[in-house]
Short mmCIF file of N, CA and C in Angstrom, two decimals:
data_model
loop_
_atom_site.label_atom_id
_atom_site.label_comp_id
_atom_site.label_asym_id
_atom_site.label_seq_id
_atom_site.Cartn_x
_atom_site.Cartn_y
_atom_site.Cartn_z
N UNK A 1 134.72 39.40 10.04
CA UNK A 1 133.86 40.46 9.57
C UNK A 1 132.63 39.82 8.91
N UNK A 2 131.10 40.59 9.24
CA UNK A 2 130.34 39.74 8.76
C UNK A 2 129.91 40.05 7.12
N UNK A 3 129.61 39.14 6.57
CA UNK A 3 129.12 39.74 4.94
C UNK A 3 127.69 38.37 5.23
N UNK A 4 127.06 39.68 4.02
CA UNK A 4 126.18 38.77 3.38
C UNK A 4 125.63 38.14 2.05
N UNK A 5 125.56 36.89 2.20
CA UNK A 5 126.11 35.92 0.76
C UNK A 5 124.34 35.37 0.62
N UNK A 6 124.30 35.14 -0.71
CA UNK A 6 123.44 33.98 -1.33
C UNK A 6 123.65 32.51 -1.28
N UNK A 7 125.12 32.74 -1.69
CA UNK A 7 126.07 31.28 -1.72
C UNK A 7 127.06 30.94 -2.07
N UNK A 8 127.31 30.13 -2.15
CA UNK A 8 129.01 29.70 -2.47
C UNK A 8 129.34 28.44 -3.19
N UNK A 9 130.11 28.35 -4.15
CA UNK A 9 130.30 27.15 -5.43
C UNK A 9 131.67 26.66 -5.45
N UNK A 10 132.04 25.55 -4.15
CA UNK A 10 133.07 25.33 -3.70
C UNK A 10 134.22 24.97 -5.11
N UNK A 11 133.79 24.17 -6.33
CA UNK A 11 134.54 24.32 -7.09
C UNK A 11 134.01 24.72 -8.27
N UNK A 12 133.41 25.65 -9.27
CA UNK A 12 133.38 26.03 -10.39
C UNK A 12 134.48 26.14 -11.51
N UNK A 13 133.85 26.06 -12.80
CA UNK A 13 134.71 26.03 -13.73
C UNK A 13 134.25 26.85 -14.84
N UNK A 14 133.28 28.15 -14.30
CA UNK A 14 132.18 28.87 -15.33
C UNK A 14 132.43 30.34 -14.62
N UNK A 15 133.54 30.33 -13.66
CA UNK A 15 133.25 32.12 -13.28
C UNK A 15 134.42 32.56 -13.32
N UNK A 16 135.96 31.80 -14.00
CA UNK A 16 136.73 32.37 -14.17
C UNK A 16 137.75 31.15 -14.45
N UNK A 17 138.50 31.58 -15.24
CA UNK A 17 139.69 30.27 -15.43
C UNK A 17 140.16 29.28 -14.63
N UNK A 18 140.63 28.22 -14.65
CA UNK A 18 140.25 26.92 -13.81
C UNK A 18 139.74 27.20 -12.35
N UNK A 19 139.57 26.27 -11.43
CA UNK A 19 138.69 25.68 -10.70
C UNK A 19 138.81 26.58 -9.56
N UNK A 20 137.53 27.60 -8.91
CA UNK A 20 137.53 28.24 -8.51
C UNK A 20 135.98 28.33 -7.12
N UNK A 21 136.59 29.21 -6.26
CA UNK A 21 135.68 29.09 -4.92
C UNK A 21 134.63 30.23 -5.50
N UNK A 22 133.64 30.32 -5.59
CA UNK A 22 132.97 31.22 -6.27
C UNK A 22 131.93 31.77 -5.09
N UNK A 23 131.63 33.59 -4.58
CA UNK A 23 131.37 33.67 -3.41
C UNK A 23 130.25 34.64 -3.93
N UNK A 24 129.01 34.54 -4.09
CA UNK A 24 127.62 35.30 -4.44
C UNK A 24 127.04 36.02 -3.14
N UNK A 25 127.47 37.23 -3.56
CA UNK A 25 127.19 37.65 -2.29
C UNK A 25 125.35 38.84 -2.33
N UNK A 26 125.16 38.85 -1.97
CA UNK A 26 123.33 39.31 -1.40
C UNK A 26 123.18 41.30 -1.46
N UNK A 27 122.40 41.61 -2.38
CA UNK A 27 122.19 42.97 -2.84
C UNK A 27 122.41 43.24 -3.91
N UNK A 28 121.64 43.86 -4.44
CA UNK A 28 122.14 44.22 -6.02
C UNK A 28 121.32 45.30 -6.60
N UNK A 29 121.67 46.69 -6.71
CA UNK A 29 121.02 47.95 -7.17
C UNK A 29 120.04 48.30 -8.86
N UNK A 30 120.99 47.29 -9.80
CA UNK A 30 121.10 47.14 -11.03
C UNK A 30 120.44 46.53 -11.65
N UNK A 31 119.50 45.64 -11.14
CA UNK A 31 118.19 44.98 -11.67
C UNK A 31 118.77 44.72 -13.42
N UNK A 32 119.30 44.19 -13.58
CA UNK A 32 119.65 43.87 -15.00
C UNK A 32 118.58 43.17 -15.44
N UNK A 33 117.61 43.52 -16.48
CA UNK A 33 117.02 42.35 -17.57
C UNK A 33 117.12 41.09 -17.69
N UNK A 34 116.84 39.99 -17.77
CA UNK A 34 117.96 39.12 -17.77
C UNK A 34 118.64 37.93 -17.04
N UNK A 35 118.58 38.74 -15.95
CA UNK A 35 119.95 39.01 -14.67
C UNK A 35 119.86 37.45 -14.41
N UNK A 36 121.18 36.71 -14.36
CA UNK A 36 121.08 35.33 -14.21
C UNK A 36 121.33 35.18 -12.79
N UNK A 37 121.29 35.81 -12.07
CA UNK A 37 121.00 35.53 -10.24
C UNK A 37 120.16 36.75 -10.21
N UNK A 38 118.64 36.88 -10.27
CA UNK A 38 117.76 37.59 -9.37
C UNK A 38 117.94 37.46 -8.15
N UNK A 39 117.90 36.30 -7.51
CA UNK A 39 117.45 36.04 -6.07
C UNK A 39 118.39 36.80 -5.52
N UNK A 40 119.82 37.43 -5.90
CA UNK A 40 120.81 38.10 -5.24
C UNK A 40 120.36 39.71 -5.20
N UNK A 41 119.37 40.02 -5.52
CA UNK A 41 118.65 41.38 -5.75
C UNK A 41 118.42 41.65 -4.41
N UNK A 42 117.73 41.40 -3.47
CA UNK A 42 117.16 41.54 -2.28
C UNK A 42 117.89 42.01 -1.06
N UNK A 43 118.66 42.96 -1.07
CA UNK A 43 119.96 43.51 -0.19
C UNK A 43 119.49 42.61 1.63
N UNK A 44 118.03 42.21 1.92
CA UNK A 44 117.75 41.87 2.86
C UNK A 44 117.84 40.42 2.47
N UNK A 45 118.18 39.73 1.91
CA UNK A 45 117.75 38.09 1.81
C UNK A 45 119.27 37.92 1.80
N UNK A 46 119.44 36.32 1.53
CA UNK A 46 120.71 35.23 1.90
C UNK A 46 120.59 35.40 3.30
N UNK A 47 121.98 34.56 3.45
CA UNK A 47 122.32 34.82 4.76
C UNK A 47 123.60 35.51 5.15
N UNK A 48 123.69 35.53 6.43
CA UNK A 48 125.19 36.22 6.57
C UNK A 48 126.08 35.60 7.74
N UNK A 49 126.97 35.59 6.99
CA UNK A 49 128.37 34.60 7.51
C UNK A 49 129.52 35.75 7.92
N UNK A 50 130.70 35.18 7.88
CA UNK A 50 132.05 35.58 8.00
C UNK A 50 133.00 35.52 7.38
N UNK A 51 133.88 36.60 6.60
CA UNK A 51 134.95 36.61 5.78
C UNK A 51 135.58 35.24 6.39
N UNK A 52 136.03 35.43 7.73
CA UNK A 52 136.81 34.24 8.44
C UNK A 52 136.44 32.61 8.06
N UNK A 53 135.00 32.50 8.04
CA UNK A 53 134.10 31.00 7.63
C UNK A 53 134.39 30.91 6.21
N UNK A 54 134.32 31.87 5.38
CA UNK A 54 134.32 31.43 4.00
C UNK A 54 136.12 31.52 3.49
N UNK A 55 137.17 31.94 4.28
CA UNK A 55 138.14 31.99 4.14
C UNK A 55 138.54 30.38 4.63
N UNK A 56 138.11 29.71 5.73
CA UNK A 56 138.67 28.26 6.42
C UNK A 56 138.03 27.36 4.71
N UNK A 57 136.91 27.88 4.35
CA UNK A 57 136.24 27.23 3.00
C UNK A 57 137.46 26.82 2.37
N UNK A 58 137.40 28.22 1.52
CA UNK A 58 138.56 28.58 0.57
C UNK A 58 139.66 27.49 1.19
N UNK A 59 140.53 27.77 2.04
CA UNK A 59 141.54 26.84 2.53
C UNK A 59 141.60 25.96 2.34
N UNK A 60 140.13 24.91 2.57
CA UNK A 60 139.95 23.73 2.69
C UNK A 60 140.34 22.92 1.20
N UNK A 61 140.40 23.59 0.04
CA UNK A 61 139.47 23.09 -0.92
C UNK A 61 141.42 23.12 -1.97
N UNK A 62 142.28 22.15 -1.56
CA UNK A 62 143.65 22.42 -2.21
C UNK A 62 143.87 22.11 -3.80
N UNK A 63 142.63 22.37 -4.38
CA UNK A 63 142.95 22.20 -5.95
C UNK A 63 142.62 23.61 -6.34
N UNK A 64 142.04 24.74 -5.52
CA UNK A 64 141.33 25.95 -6.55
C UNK A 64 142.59 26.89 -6.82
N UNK A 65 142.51 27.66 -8.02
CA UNK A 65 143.20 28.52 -8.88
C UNK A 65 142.93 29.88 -8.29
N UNK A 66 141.94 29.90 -8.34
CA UNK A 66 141.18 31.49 -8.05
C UNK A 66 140.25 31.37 -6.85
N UNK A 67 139.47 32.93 -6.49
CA UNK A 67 138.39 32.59 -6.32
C UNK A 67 137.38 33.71 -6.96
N UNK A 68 136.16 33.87 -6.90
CA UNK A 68 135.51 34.89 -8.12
C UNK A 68 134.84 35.22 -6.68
N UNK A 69 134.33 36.67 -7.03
CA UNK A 69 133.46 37.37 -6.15
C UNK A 69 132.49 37.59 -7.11
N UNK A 70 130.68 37.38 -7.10
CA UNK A 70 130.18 37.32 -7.90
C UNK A 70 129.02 38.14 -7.17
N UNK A 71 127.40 38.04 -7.95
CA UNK A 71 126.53 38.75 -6.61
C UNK A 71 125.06 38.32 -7.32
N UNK A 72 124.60 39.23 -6.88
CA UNK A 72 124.46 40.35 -6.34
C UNK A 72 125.56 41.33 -6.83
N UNK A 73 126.35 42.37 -5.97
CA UNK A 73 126.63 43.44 -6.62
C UNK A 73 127.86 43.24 -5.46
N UNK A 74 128.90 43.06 -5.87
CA UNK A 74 130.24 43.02 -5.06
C UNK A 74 130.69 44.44 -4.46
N UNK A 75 130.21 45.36 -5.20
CA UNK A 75 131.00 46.16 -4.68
C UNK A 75 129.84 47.35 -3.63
N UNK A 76 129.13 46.55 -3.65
CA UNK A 76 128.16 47.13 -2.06
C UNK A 76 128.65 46.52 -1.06
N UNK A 77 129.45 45.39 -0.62
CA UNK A 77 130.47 44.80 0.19
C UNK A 77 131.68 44.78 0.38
N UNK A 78 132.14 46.01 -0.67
CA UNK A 78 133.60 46.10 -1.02
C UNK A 78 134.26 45.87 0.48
N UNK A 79 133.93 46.25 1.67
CA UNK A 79 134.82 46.49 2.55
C UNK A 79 135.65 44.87 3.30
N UNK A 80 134.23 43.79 3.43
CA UNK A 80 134.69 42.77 3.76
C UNK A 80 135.17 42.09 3.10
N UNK A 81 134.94 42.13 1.41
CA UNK A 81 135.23 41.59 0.48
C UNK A 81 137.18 41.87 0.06
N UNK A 82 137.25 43.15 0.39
CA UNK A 82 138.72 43.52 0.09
C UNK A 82 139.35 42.88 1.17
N UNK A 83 138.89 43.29 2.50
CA UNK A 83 139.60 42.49 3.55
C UNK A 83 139.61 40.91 3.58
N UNK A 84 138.52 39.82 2.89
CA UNK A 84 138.39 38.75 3.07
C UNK A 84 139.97 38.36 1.40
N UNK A 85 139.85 39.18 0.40
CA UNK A 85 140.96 39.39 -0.38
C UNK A 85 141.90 39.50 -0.03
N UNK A 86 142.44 40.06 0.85
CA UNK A 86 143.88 40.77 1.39
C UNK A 86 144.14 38.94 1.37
N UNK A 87 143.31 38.21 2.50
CA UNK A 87 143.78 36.43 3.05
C UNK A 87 143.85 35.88 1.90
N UNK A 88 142.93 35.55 1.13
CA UNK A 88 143.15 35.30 -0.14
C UNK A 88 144.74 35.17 -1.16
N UNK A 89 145.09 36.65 -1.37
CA UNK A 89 146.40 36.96 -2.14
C UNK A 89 146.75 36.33 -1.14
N UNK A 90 147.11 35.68 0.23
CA UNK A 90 148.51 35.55 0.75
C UNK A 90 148.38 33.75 0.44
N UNK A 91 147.63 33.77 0.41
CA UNK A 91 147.21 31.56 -0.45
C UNK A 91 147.73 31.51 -1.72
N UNK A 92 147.94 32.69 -2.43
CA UNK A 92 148.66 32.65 -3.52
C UNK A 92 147.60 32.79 -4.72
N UNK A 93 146.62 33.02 -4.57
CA UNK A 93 145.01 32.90 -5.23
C UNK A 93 144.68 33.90 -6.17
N UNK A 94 144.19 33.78 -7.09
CA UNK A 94 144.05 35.33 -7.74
C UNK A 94 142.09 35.45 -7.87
N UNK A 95 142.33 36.66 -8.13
CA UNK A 95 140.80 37.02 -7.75
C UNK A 95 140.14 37.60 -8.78
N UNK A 96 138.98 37.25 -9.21
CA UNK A 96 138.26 37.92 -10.12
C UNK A 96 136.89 38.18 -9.58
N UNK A 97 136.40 39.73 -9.78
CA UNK A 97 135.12 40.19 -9.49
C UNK A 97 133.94 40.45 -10.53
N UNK A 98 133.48 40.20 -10.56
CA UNK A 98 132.38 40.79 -11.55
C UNK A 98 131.82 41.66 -10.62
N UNK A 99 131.30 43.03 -11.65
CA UNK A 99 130.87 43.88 -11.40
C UNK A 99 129.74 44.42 -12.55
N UNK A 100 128.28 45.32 -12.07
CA UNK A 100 127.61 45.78 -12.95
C UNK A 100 127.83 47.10 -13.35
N UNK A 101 129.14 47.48 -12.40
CA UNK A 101 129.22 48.96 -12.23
C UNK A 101 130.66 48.69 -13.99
N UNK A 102 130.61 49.85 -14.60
CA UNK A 102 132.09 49.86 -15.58
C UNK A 102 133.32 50.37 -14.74
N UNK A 103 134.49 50.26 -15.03
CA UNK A 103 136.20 50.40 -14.68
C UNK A 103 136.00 51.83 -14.01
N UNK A 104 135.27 52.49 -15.40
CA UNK A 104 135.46 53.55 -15.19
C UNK A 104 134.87 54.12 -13.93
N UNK A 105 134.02 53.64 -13.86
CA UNK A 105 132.68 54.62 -12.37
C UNK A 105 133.03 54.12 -11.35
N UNK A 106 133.72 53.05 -11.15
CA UNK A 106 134.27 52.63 -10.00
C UNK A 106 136.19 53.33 -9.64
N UNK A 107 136.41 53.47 -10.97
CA UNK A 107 137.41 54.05 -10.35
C UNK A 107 137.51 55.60 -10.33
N UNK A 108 136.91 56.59 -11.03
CA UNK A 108 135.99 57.72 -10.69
C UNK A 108 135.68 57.96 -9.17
N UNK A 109 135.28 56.92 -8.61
CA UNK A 109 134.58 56.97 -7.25
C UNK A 109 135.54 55.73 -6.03
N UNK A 110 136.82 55.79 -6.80
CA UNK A 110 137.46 54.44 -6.15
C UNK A 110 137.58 55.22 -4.93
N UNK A 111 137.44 56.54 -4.23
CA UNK A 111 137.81 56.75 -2.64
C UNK A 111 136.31 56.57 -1.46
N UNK A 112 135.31 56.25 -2.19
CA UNK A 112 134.10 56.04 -1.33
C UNK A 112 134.07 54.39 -1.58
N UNK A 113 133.48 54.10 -0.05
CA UNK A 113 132.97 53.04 0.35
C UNK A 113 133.57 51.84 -0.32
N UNK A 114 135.25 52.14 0.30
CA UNK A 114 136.10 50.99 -0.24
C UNK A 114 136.38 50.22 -0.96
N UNK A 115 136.41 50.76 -2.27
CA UNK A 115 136.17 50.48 -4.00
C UNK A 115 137.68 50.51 -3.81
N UNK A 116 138.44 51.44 -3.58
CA UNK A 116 140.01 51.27 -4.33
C UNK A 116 140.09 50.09 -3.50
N UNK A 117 140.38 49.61 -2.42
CA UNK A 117 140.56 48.77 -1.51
C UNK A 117 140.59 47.28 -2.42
N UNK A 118 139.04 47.04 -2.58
CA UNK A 118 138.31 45.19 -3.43
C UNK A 118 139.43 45.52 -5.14
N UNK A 119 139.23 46.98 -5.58
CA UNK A 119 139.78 46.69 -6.87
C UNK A 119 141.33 46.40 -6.77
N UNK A 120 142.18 46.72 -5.73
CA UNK A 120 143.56 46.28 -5.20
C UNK A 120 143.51 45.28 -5.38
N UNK A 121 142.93 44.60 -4.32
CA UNK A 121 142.88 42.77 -4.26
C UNK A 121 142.13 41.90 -5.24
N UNK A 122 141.76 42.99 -6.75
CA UNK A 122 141.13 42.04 -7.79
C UNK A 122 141.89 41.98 -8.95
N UNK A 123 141.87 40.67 -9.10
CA UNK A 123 143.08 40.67 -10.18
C UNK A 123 142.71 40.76 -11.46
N UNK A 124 141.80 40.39 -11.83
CA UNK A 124 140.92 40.65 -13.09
C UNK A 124 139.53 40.77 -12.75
N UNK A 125 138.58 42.14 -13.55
CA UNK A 125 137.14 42.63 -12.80
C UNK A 125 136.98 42.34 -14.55
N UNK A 126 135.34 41.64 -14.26
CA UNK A 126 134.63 42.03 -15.39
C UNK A 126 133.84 42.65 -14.94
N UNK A 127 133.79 43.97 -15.96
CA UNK A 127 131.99 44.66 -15.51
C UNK A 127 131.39 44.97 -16.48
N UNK A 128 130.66 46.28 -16.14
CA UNK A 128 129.58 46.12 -17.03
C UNK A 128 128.30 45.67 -16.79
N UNK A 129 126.91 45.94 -16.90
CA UNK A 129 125.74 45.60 -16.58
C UNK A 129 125.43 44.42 -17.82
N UNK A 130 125.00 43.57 -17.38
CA UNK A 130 124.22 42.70 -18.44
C UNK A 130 123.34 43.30 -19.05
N UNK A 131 123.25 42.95 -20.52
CA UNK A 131 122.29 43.67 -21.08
C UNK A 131 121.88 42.43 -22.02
N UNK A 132 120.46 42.17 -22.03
CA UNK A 132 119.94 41.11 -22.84
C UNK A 132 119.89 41.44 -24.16
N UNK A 133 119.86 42.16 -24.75
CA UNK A 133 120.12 42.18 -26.24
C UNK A 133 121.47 42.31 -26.63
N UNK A 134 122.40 42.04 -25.67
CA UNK A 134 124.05 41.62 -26.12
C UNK A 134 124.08 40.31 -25.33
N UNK A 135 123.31 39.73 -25.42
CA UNK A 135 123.64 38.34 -24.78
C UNK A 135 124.23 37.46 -25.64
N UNK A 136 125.53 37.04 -25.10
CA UNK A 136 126.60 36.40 -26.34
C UNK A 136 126.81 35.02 -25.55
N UNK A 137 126.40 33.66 -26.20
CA UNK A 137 127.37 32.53 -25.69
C UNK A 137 128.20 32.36 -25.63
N UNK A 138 129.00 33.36 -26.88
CA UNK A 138 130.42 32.33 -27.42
C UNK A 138 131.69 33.66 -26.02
N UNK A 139 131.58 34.23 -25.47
CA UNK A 139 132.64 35.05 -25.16
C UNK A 139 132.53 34.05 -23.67
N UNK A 140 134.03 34.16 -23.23
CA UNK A 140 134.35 33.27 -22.03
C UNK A 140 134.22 34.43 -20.67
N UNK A 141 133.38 33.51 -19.87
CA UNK A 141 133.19 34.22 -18.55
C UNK A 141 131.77 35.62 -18.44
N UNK A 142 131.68 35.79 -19.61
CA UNK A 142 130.92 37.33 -19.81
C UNK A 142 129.40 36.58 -20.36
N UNK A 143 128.19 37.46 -19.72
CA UNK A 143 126.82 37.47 -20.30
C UNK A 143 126.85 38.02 -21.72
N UNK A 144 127.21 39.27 -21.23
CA UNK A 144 126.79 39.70 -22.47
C UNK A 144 128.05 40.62 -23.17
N UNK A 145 128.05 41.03 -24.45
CA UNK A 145 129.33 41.77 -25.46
C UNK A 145 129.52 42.97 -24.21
N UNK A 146 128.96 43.89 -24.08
CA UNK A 146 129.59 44.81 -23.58
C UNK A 146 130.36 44.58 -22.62
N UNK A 147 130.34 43.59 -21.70
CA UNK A 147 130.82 43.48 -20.84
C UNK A 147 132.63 42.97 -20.94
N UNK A 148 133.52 43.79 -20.44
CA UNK A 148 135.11 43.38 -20.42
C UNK A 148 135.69 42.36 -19.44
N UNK A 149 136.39 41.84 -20.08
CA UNK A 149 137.72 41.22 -19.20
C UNK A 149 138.90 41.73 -18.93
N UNK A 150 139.00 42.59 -17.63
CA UNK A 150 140.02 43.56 -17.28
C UNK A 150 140.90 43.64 -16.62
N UNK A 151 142.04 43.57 -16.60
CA UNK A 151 143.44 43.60 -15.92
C UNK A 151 143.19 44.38 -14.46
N UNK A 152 143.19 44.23 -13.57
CA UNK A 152 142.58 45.51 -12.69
C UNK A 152 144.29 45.88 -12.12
N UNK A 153 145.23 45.18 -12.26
CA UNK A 153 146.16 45.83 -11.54
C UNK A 153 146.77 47.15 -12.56
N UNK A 154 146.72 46.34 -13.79
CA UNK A 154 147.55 47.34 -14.92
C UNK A 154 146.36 48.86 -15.32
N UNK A 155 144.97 48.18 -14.70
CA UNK A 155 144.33 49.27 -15.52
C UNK A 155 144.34 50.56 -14.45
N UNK A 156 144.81 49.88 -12.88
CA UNK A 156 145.02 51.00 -12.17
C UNK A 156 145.70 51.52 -11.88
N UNK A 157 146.79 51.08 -11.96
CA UNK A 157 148.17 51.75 -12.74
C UNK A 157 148.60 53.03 -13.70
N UNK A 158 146.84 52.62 -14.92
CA UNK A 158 147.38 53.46 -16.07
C UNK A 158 146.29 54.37 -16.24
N UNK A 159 145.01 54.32 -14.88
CA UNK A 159 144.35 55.03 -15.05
C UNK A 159 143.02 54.99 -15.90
N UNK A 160 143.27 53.70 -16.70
CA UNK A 160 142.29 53.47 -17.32
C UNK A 160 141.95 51.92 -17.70
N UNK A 161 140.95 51.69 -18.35
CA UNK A 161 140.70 50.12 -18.35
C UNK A 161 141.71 49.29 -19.26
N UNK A 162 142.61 48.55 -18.66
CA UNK A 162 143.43 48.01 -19.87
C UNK A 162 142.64 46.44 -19.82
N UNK A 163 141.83 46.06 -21.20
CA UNK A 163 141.42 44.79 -21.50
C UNK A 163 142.43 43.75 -21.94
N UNK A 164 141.94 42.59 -21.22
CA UNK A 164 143.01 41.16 -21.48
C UNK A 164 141.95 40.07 -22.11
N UNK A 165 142.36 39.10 -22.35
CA UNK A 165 141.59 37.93 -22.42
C UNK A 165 142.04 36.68 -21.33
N UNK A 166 140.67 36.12 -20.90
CA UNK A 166 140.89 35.18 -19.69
C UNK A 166 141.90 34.27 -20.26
#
């Protein structure tokens, strides 16, 4: 399936608890202030590959923990992204998304354009829009305060956002 990416950070250690395939994928509605990937704004720019190509990646690489779906805006790709997830969970991998959208509006709207689907196969979502006047160093994984670190299996479970720490 084809998606379209900015890029990819075969091992990171900054987008989610140890060493992880990190997959930036191309579009982004939310123009955040800020925003520490602009260039992922441009729904027409990166390039575009294959769940399948960046899955042989992933494979290749036998030390990663996770992998992070990052953007641009993940969940304008939810569809290849959940399906490139489904391969993922079966490597044994856990998945974290960032999102600009909150728990809530995505799961509000989890039956359009394959939102319940990516939030299934995400094991912990941070969201939340960056906002530059909550720009915090000290919190792990997150730009800025508002933004959560969220259980996505338990919070969809219970209907609502249940927060964890990475």
């Amino acid at each position: 399936m084809n998606i379209r990416i900015a890029g990819t950070v075969n091992d990171s250690i900054v987008d989610g608890p140890g060493i992880r395939f990190s997959i930036f994928v191309q579009g982004c509605p939310h123009n955040c202030e800020g925003c520490h990937n602009p260039q992922t704004h441009d729904f027409n720019g990166g390039t575009v590959t294959t769940t399948e190509e960046l899955l042989e990646k992933i494979k290749s690489n036998p030390l990663l923990d996770g992998v992070t779906f990052s953007g641009g805006e993940p969940f304008f790709q939810a569809e290849a992204l959940a399906a490139l997830g489904t391969e993922i969970k079966k490597l044994g991998l856990n998945i974290i998304t960032y999102t600009g959208y909150t728990f809530e509006q995505l799961y509000e709207n989890r039956g359009k354009n394959h939102w319940n689907e990516l939030l299934s196969v995400t094991d912990y979502l941070i969201d939340g829009p960056f906002i530059l006047a909550q720009k915090d160093w000290e919190i792990k994984f997150r730009g800025s305060s508002n933004q959560r670190y969220i259980d996505c299996g338990k919070s969809l479970a219970a209907g609502r956002a249940v927060e964890t720490e990475p």
